[in-house]
Short mmCIF file of C-alpha atoms and ligand atoms in Angstrom, two decimals:
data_model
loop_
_atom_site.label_atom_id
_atom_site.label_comp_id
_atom_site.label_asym_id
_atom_site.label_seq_id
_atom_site.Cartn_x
_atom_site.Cartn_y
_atom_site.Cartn_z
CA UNK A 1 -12.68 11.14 -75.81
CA UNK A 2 -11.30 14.43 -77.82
CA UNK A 3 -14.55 16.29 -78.43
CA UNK A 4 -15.09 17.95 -82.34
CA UNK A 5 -17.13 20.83 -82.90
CA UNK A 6 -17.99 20.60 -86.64
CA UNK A 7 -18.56 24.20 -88.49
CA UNK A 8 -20.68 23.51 -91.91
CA UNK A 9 -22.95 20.67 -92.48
CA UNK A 10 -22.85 20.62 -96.09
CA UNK A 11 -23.10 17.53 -98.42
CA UNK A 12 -19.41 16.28 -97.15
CA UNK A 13 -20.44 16.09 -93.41
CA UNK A 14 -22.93 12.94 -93.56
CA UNK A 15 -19.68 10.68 -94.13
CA UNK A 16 -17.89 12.49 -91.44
CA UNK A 17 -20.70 12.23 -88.92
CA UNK A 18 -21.20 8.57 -90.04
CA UNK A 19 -17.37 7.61 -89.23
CA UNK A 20 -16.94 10.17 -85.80
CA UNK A 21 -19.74 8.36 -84.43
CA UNK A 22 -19.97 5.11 -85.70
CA UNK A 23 -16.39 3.88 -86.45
CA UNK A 24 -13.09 6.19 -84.68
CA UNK A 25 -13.58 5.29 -80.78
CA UNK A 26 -11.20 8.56 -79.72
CA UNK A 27 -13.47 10.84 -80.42
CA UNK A 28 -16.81 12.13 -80.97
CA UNK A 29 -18.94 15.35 -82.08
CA UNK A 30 -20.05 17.44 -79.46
CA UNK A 31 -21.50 20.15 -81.63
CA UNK A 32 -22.59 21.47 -85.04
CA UNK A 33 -22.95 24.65 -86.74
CA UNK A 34 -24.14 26.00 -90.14
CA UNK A 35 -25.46 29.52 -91.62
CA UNK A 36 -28.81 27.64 -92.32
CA UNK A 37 -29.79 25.76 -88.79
CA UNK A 38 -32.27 23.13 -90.35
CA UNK A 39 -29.21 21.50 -91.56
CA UNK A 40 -27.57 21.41 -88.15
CA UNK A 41 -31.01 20.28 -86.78
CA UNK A 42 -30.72 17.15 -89.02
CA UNK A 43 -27.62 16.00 -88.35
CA UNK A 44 -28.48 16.17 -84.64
CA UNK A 45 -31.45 14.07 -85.09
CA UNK A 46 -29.86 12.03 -87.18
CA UNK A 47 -26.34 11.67 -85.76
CA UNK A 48 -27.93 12.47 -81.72
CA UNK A 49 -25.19 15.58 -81.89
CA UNK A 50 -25.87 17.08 -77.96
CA UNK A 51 -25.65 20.32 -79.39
CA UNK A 52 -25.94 22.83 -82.23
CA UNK A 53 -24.86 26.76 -82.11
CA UNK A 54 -26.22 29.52 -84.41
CA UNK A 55 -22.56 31.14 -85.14
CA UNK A 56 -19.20 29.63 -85.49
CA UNK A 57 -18.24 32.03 -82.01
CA UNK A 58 -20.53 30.62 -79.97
CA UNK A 59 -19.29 27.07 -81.08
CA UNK A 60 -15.42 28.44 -80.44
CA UNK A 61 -16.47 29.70 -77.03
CA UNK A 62 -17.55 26.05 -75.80
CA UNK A 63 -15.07 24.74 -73.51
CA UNK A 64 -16.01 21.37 -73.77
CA UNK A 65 -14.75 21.41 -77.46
CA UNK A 66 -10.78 20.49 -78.40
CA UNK A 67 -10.82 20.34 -82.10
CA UNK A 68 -12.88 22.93 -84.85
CA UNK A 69 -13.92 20.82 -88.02
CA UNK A 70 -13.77 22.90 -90.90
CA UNK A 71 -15.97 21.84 -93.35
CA UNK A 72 -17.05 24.89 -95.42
CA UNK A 73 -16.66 25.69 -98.69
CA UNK A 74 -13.00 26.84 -99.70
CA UNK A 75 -13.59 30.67 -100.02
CA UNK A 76 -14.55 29.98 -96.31
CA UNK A 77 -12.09 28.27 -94.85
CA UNK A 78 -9.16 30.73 -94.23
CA UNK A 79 -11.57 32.98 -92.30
CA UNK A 80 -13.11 30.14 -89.99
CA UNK A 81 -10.59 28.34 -89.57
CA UNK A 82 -8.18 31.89 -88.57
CA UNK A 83 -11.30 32.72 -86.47
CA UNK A 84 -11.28 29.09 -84.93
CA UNK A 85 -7.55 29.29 -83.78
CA UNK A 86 -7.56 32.92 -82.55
CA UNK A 87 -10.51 31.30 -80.33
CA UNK A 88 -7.70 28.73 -79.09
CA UNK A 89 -8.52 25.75 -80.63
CA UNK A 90 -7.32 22.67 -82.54
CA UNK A 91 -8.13 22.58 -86.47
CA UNK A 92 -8.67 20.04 -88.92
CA UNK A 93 -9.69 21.48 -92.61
CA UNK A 94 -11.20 20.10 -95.60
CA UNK A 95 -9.49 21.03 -98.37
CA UNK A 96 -8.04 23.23 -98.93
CA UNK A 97 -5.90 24.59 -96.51
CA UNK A 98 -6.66 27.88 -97.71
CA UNK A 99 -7.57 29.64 -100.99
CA UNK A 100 -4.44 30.94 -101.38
CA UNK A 101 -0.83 30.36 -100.15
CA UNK A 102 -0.50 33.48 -98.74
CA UNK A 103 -3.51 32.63 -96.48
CA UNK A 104 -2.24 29.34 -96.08
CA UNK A 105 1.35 31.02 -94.46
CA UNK A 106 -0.71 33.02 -92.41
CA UNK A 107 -2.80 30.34 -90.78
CA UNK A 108 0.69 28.03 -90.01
CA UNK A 109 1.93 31.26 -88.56
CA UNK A 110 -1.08 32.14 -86.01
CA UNK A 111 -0.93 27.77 -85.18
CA UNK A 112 2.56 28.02 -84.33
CA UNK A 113 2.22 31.33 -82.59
CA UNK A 114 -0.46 29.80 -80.66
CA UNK A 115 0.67 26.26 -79.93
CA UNK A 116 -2.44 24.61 -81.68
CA UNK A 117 -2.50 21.87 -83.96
CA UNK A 118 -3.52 22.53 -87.50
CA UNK A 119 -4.49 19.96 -90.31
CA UNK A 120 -6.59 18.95 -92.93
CA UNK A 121 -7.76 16.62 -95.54
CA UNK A 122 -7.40 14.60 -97.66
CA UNK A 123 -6.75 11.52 -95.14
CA UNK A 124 -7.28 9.01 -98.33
CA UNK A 125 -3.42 8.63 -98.07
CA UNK A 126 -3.65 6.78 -94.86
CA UNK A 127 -5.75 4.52 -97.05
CA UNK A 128 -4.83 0.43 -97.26
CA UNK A 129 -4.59 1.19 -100.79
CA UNK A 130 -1.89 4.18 -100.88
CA UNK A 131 -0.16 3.06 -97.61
CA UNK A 132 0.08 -0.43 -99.92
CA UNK A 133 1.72 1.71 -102.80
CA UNK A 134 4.14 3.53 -100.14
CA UNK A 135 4.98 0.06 -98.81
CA UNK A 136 5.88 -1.66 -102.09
CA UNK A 137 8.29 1.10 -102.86
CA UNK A 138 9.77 1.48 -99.85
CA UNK A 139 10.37 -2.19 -99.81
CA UNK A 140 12.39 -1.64 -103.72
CA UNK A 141 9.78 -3.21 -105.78
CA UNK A 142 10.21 -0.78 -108.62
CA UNK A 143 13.52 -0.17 -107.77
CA UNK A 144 14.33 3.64 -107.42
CA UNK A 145 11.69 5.94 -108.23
CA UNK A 146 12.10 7.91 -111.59
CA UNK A 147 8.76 9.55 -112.12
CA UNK A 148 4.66 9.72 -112.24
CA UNK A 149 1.78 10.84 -113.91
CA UNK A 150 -2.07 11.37 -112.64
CA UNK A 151 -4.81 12.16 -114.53
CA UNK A 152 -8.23 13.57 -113.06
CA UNK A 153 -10.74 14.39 -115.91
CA UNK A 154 -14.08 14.70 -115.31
CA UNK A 155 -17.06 17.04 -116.83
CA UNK A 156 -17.76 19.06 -113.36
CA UNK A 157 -19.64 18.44 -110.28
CA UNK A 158 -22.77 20.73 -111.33
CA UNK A 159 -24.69 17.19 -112.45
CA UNK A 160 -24.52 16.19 -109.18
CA UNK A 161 -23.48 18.71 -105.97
CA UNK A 162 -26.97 20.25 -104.83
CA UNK A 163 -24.79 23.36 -104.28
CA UNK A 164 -22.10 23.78 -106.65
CA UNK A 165 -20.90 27.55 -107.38
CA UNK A 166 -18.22 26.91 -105.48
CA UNK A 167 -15.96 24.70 -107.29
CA UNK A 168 -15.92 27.78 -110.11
CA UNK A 169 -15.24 30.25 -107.59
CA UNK A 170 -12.00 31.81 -105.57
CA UNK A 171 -10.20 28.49 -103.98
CA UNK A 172 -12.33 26.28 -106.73
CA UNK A 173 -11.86 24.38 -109.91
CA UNK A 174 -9.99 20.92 -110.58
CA UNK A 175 -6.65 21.56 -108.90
CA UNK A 176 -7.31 23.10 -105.80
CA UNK A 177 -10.65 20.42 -104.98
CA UNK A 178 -9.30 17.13 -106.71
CA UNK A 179 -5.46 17.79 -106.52
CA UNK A 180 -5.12 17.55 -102.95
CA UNK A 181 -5.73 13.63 -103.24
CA UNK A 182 -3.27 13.74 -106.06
CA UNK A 183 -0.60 15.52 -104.74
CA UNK A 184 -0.93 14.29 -101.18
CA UNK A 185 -0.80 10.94 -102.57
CA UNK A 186 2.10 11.30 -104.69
CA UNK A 187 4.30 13.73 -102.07
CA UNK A 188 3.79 10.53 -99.42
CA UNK A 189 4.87 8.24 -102.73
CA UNK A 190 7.95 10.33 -103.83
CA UNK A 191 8.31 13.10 -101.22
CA UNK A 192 8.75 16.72 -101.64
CA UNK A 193 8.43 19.03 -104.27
CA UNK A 194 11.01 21.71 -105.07
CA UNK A 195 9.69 23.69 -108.50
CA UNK A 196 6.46 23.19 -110.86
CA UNK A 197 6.03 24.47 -114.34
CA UNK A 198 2.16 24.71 -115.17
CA UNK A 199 -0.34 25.65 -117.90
CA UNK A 200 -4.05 26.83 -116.79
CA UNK A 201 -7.03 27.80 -118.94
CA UNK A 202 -10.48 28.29 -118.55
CA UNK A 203 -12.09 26.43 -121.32
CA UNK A 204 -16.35 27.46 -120.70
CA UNK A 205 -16.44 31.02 -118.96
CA UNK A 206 -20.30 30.09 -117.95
CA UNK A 207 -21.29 26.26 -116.61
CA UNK A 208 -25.00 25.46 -116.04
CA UNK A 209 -25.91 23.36 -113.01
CA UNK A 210 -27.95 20.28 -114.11
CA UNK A 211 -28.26 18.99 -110.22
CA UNK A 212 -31.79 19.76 -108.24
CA UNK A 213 -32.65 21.80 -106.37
CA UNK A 214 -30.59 24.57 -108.47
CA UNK A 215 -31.25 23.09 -111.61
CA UNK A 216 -30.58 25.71 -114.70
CA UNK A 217 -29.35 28.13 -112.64
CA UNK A 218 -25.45 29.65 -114.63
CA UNK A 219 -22.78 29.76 -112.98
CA UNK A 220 -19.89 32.36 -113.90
CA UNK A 221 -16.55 30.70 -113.83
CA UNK A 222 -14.02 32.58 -111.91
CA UNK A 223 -10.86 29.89 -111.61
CA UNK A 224 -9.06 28.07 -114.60
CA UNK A 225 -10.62 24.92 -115.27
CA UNK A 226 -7.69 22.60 -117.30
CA UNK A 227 -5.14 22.83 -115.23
CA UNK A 228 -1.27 20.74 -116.41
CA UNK A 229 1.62 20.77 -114.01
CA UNK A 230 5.11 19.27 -114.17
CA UNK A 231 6.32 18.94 -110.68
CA UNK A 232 10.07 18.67 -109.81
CA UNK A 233 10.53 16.23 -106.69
CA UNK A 234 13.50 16.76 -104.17
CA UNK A 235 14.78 13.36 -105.40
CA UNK A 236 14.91 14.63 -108.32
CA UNK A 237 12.08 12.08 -109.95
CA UNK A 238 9.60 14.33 -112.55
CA UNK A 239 5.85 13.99 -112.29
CA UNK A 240 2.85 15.14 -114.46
CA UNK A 241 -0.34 15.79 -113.04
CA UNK A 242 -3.32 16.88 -115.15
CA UNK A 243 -6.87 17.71 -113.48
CA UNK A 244 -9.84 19.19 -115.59
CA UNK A 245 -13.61 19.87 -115.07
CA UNK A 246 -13.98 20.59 -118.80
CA UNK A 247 -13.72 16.80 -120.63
CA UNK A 248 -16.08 13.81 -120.44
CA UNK A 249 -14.05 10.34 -119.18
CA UNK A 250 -16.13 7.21 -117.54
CA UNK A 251 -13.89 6.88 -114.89
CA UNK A 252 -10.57 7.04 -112.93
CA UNK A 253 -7.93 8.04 -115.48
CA UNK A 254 -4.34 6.28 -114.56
CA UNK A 255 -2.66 7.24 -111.71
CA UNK A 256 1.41 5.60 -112.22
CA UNK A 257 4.54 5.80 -110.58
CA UNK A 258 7.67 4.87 -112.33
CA UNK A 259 10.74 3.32 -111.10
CA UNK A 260 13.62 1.68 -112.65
CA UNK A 261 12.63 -2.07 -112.39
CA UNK A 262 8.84 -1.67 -112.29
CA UNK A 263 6.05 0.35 -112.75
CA UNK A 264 2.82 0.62 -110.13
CA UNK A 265 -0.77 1.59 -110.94
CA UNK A 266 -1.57 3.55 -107.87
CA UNK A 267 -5.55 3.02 -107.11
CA UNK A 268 -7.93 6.34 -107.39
CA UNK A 269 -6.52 8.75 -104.55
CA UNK A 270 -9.93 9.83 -103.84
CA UNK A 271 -10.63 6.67 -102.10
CA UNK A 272 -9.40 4.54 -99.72
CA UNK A 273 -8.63 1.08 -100.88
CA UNK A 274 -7.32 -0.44 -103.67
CA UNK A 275 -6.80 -2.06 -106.51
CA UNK A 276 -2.66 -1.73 -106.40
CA UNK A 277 -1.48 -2.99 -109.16
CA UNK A 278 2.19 -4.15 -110.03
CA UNK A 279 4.18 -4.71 -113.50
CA UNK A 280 8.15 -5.94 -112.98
CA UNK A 281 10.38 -5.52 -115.67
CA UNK A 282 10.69 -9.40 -115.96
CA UNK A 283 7.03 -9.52 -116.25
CA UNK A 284 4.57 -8.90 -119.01
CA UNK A 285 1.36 -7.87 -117.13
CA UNK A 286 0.09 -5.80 -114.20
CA UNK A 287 -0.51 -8.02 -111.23
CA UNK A 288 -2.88 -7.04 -108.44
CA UNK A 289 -1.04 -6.42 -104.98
CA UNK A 290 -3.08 -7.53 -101.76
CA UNK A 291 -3.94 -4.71 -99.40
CA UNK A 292 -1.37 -4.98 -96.60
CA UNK A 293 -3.24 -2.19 -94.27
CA UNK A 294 -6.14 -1.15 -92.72
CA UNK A 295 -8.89 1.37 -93.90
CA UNK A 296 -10.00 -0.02 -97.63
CA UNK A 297 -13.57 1.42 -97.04
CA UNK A 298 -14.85 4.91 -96.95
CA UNK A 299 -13.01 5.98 -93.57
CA UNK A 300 -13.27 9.94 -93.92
CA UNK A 301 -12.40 11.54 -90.65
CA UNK A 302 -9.35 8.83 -90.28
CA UNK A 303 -6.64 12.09 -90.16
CA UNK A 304 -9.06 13.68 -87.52
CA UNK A 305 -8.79 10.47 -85.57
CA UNK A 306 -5.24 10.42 -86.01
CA UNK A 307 -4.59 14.20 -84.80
CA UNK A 308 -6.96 13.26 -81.86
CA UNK A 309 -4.57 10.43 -81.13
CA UNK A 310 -1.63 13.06 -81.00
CA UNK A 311 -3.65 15.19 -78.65
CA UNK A 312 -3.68 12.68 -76.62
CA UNK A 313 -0.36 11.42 -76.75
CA UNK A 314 2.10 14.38 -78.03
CA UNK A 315 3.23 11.57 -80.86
CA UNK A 316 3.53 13.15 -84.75
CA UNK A 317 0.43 13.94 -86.64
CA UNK A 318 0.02 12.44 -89.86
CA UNK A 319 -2.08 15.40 -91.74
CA UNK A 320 -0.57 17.90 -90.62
CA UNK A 321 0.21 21.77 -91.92
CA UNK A 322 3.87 20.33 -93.16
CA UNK A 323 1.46 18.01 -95.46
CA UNK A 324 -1.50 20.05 -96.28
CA UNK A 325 0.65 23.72 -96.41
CA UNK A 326 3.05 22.69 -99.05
CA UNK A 327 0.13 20.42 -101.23
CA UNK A 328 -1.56 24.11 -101.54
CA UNK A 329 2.03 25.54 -102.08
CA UNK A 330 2.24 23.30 -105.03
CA UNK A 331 -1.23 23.69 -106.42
CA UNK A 332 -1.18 27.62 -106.86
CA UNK A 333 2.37 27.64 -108.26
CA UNK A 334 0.58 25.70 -111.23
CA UNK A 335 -1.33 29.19 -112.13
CA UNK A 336 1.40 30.94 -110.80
CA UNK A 337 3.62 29.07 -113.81
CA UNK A 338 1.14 29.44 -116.38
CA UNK A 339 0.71 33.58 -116.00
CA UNK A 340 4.34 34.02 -115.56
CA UNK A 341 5.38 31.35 -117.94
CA UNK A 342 7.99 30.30 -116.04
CA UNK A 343 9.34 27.69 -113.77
CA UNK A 344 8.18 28.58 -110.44
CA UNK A 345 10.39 27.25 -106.81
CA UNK A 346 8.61 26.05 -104.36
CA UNK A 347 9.07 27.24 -100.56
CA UNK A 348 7.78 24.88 -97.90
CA UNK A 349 9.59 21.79 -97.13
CA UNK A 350 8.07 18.00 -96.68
CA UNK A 351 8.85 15.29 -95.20
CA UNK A 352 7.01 11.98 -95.75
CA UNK A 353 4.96 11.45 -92.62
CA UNK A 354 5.05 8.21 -90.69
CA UNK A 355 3.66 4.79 -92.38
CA UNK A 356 0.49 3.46 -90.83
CA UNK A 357 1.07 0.91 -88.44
CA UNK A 358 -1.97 -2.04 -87.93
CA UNK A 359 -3.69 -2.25 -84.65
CA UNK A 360 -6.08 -4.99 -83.90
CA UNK A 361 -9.07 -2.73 -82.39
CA UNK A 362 -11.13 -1.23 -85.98
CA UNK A 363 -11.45 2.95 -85.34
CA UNK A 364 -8.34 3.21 -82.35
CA UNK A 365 -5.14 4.46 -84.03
CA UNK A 366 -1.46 3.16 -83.08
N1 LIG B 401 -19.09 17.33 -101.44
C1 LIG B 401 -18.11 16.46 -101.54
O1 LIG B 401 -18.25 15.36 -102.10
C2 LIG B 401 -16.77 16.76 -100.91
C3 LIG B 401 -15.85 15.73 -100.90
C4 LIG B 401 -14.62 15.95 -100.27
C5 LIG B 401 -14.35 17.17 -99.72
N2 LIG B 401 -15.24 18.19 -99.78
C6 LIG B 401 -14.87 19.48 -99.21
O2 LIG B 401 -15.70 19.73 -98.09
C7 LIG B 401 -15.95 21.13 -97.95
C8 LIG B 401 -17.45 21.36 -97.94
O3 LIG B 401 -17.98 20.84 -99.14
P1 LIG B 401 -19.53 20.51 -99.23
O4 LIG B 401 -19.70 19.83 -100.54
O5 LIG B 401 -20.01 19.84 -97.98
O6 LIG B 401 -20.11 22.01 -99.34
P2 LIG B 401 -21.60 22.52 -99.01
O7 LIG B 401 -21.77 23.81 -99.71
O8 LIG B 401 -22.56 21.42 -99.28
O9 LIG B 401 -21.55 22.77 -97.42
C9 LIG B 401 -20.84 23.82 -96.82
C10 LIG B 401 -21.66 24.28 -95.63
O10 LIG B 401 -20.90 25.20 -94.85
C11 LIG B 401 -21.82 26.11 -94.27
N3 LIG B 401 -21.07 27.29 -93.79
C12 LIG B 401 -20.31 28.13 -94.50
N4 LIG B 401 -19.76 29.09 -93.70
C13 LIG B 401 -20.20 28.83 -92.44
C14 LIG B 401 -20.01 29.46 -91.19
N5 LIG B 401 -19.24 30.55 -91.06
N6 LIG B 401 -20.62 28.94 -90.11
C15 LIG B 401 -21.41 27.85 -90.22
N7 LIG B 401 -21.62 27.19 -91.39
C16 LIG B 401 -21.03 27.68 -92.50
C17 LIG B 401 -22.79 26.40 -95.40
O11 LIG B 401 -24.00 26.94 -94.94
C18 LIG B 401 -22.95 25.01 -96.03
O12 LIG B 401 -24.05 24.30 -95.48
C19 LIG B 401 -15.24 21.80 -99.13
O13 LIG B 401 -13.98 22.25 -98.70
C20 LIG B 401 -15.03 20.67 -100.13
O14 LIG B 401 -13.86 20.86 -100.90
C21 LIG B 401 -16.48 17.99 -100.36
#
């Protein structure tokens, strides 16, 4: 068992406490910690977690513990997760990596230096649903790849996040918390990104949070809000991807890749499962794909699983810093684009991790 000492118990860490202990059978929590300790004291009760720690250092400074789960708010997470790995251990992040790339560099720099592994969310591309999408056009069903385009419009998450300040301030807004799903998605689809063009605006300086128990409480909006990107992919395919928290839209926008003999409707990146749909150029509908892999249902913590599985074994990890490094890479050159106006390069390279592979036993990785 690879032991996980989770730092913030926020509204995210339910699911994650759900799967560790109930579903992934290679590994389990050993501790929590959060700044306010009744929420740590609930997930032990709830979740039997053997133990909690008032600060994040007391948590690094458990032995027992091989990987920190990051799972504060993005502001947060270059300075725990920096603090985590100077402490000498393992990290997996929410996302993002890091609030900026700069800070993102850094923490890939202090892993290496160090020898630790370092990773993060989104794990929704080890999905059935986009493993299904990689699969088809691996396999040439829309012959070769020309394009894609991804919409993710909503209105905000102050209707519903007890807590939401955050997704207005420094390492907020649409991009950086809803593109990750996007891009990962679409970089595991298409592969790597070499230059973006964007345009970024900030449509309401103030929001007002409509969600209890912060109810009418205004929030100042620090981060653009209607964000556009054109990304460039190494294969030379094009893709648009739009994300806003300013525009009403009853739910998932289209998510498409193109290719020369078909087009696919890739399911909402944000989940797991499906539907995949499929129109041939011979064919004058969309038809619905079967699943051909495992993890349709909420299975948060499944890139967790999988770097505790490389732990163990030395094999690749599938979220790694390659992954969730050049996804932030690609998000801030969107701003980067708009205030310069330019065509910005991107740095970091990618490579496509490996495809899921099925294994009989539900919650063991291959
Ligand atoms: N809420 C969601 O639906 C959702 C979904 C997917 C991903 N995420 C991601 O998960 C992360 C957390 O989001 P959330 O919605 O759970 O936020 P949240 O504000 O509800 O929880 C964050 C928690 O971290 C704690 N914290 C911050 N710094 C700490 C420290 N140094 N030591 C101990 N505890 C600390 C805070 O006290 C808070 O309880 C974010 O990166 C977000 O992007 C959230």
């Amino acid at each position: 068992m690879v032991k996980i000492g989770m730092v913030g118990v926020g509204a995210i860490s339910g699911i994650y406490l759900k799967n560790i202990t109930g579903l992934f059978q290679e590994i389990e929590v050993e501790a929590v910690c959060d700044l306010v300790r009744e929420k740590a004291e609930k997930a032990k009760e709830e979740y039997g977690v053997p133990k909690i720690y008032d600060t994040m250092y007391d948590l690094f400074a458990d032995d027992e513990i091989d990987i920190v789960l990051n799972l504060t708010r993005p502001y947060e997470h270059y300075e725990v997760t920096k603090a985590a790995l100077e402490a000498g251990k393992h990290v997996y992040s929410e996302k993002p990596l890091a609030a900026t790339f700069e800070e993102g560099k850094a923490l890939v720099e202090l892993a290496k230096d160090k020898g630790l592994m370092l990773g993060g969310a989104p794990d929704t591309f080890m999905g059935a649903g986009i493993q299904t999408c990689r699969k088809l056009i691996e396999d040439g069903f829309i012959g070769t790849p020309v394009g894609a385009a991804a919409f993710m419009i909503c209105r905000g998450h102050e209707s519903w996040h007890p807590d939401p300040e955050f997704y207005y301030k420094h390492g907020g807004g649409p991009m950086m918390d809803m593109g990750p799903y996007y891009l990962t998605a679409m970089i595991n689809l298409l592969g790597g990104v070499r230059g973006v063009t964007g345009v970024a605006k900030t449509s309401f300086p103030q929001r007002v949070i409509t969600s209890q128990p912060k109810a009418g409480t205004v929030i100042d909006v620090d981060v653009p809000t209607y964000v556009t990107g054109i990304l460039d992919f190494d294969s030379g395919a094009v893709g648009t991807l739009f994300t806003t928290f300013d525009v009403v839209n009853n739910g998932q926008a289209r998510f498409e890749v193109y290719g020369s003999e078909g087009t696919l409707l890739v399911p909402d990146p944000n989940t797991f499962g499906g539907p995949v749909l499929l129109l041939r150029q011979e064919e004058k509908e969309f038809k619905e794909i079967p699943l051909m892999f495992d993890y349709a249902d909420n299975s948060r913590g499944l890139g967790l699983a999988d770097m505790a599985k490389s732990l163990e074994t030395g094999r690749a990890f599938r979220a790694g810093y390659e992954q969730t490094l050049h996804v932030l890479e690609v998000m801030t050159a969107f701003e980067r684009s708009s205030m310069a106006r330019a065509y910005v390069e991107i740095e970091s390279d990618y490579q496509s991790a490996p495809a899921m592979k099925h294994n009989p036993l539900k919650g063991v990785l291959d």
